[in-house]
Amino acid sequence: MLGINQETPKIMHIDLNSAFATTEQQAHPSLRGKPIGVTNRISKYCCVIAASYEAKQLGIKVGMRLDEAKSIAPNFIILETDPAKYHHIYKILFSIMSDYSPNVVMKSIDEGVIDFHQTNSLHTQSLESIGLEIKRRVTSEIGNWMTVNVGIGPNRFLAKTAANLNKPDGLNVIDYHNLKTIYRSMKLTDITGIASHFEARLNAANIFSPIDFFNATGDELKRRVFRSVIGEDWYLRLRGYEVDNIATKLGSVGRQFVLDIKATDERIILPRFHYLCETTGKKLRFNNMDARGILVWANFRSGDNWYIRKMFKTYFYTDKDIYQRALYLFNQRPKDLTMTAMGITCYMLKPSLRNQISLFDEINKSDRLTTALDDLSSRYGNFTVGPADIIKSDKIVKQKIPFGSTRYFELLLESSKSSETVNQV
Amino acid sequence: MDNTLLINERVEVVAVFKKTVDPGLLCFPAKMKYRNQLIEFSELGLRHPTTKGRKMIHVFDMSDGANDYRLEFDAESLTWTLIAIMEASYVGH
């Protein structure tokens, strides 16, 4: 049996506590100490996507509907998300973390990992004192209401586990000395990546606690529990060996929208759909990608779901090409049902070949038009010039905060860098 | 439920620019005249930049100890706009 990794911990996980709700409390002193939550668009049945610690203490959970939250705490306050604010916080957090190592990866919009493996010798302080310094800097550079949890471990999994302890405002180290003690204090579902489905699978193999999980052999986890190499990964991960240092690549881009007016009427649906296609095109081009596949989907009040996807013969990236292809698919939807939500995803992406001049002038014209429109958007704001039917849609289909992804913020970060460069020129 | 009063009016502001190492406190509005009423701010909640096209706008979330105020400073036209007031008397009721 493989022993516990005895390497000195060199991975630090930083987690901004209840990020969106705390940011709103930072911005609005009158909300501090009160149960508040944040949602993408306020409506009777909207979901709480972030709750303050005061709300969590009352039993309000992320994902809970507003009416349920209000039944628990009638004084619960809900606010709409403010992406510009969170982008600012993300930028500062990323900048603070990057001061300590070039190996910083943001895992989601409110948490990131610093890998000190190549830079440890450059620091005279211990990782614990760097962690305390980061906490002080977050308070001083963002605001006195902002707190972070810092976790230090020999691999990403244990650093994240340490960051989940003693919330809010904790700092914990897990290494080979205290690893088993920590596991003994946890439930299976406290482990990142183990939800009820995996818990049931582990229970079926007589694994009822993290320490049982730790004591299981690699072969048992691979053959009996997970029935794949995932079992081997868990065997190593639980012992502090790194298996999660994997870069993800962009596989798809898309947008979705829960309709503000539930409708069958195309005059309501199509402008909003067109807007989703246009903004998907902007995302695609910003990532410098071309796509070949489109998936469109819709949900209906009846509870029915519908989707269709198609791979096209050629790659595309212009708004016009995306809309034409997506509309061709979208027109095949059931038209007599009341629609509640819809979305578009472009997939099968490859790095763009836009800088290659085409033999066909029509394609070059279309490329020049797209470039000109993107330049206008970048200088004067999105959709300063755009299709007439979407003229009001940007007020209705606002940019919302995506769960668990940093892509939106990376896009903003890049966009602010490019506009700073242009301003300097 | 919504305690935010949307204002969107130009206001007169006295701002402070500090020589400080704390980037959060480099610049902030100290007081504002809104409809002939003088409001003195006691706390800077958060300042964040945003853009309108390529126009740089600095958003200041301020408090006078009773209510919260959202002000925007347009760095191109050098104007201050009171965007909204969040009335604390409604918060939590």
Coordinates of C-alpha atoms in Angstrom, one line a residue, chain A residues 23 26-32 34 42-43 66 70 74-79 82 84-85 87-89 91-92 140-144 375 377-382 419-420 422-423, chain B residues 1-4 21-25 43-56 59-70 86-93:
Chain A
T23 CA -19.1 41.8 -2.1
Q26 CA -18.8 45.4 1.2
A27 CA -20.4 47.8 -1.3
H28 CA -23.5 48.5 0.9
P29 CA -22.6 48.9 4.6
S30 CA -26.4 48.9 5.4
L31 CA -26.5 45.2 4.4
R32 CA -23.8 44.1 6.7
K34 CA -28.0 40.9 7.6
I42 CA -35.3 38.9 -9.3
S43 CA -38.6 37.1 -9.7
L66 CA -36.7 33.0 -3.2
K70 CA -38.4 34.2 2.5
P74 CA -39.0 37.0 6.1
N75 CA -36.3 39.7 6.4
F76 CA -34.1 38.0 3.7
I77 CA -32.9 40.6 1.2
I78 CA -32.3 39.6 -2.4
L79 CA -30.2 41.6 -4.9
D82 CA -23.6 43.1 -10.6
A84 CA -18.7 44.7 -13.1
K85 CA -18.3 44.6 -9.3
H87 CA -15.0 41.4 -12.1
H88 CA -13.2 44.1 -10.1
I89 CA -12.8 41.8 -7.1
K91 CA -9.0 41.1 -10.9
I92 CA -7.6 42.2 -7.5
S140 CA -6.9 46.3 2.7
E141 CA -7.1 46.2 -1.2
I142 CA -10.7 45.2 -1.6
G143 CA -12.5 46.2 1.7
N144 CA -12.7 45.5 5.4
D375 CA -14.2 47.4 -33.5
S377 CA -18.5 47.5 -30.2
S378 CA -15.1 47.7 -28.6
R379 CA -14.9 51.5 -29.0
Y380 CA -18.4 52.6 -28.3
G381 CA -20.0 49.6 -26.4
N382 CA -21.7 46.4 -27.6
S419 CA -8.7 48.5 -24.1
E420 CA -5.9 49.7 -21.8
V422 CA -5.5 51.0 -27.0
N423 CA -5.9 53.9 -24.6
Chain B
M1 CA -38.5 44.1 -1.4
D2 CA -36.5 46.5 -3.7
N3 CA -35.3 49.4 -1.5
T4 CA -33.3 51.0 -4.3
V21 CA -0.4 53.0 -0.3
D22 CA -3.9 51.6 0.1
P23 CA -5.3 51.4 -3.4
G24 CA -8.8 51.2 -2.1
L25 CA -8.5 54.7 -0.6
E43 CA -17.6 55.2 4.5
L44 CA -16.4 54.0 1.1
G45 CA -18.0 50.6 0.5
L46 CA -16.4 49.7 -2.8
R47 CA -14.9 51.4 -5.8
H48 CA -14.8 49.6 -9.1
P49 CA -14.1 50.7 -12.6
T50 CA -16.3 49.9 -15.5
T51 CA -16.5 51.0 -19.1
K52 CA -19.2 52.4 -21.4
G53 CA -17.6 51.7 -24.7
R54 CA -14.1 53.0 -24.2
K55 CA -15.2 55.6 -21.6
M56 CA -13.8 54.8 -18.2
V59 CA -18.4 53.5 -9.6
F60 CA -18.3 54.5 -5.9
D61 CA -20.6 52.8 -3.4
M62 CA -20.7 55.2 -0.5
S63 CA -22.5 55.4 2.9
D64 CA -23.4 58.3 5.1
G65 CA -24.0 56.0 8.0
A66 CA -27.7 55.8 7.3
N67 CA -28.2 55.2 3.6
D68 CA -26.1 53.8 0.8
Y69 CA -25.4 55.8 -2.4
R70 CA -24.1 54.8 -5.8
M86 CA -30.4 52.4 -1.1
E87 CA -32.5 53.5 1.8
A88 CA -31.4 51.6 4.9
S89 CA -34.7 52.2 6.6
Y90 CA -36.3 49.7 4.2
V91 CA -33.5 47.2 4.4
G92 CA -34.5 44.1 6.3
H93 CA -38.2 44.9 6.5

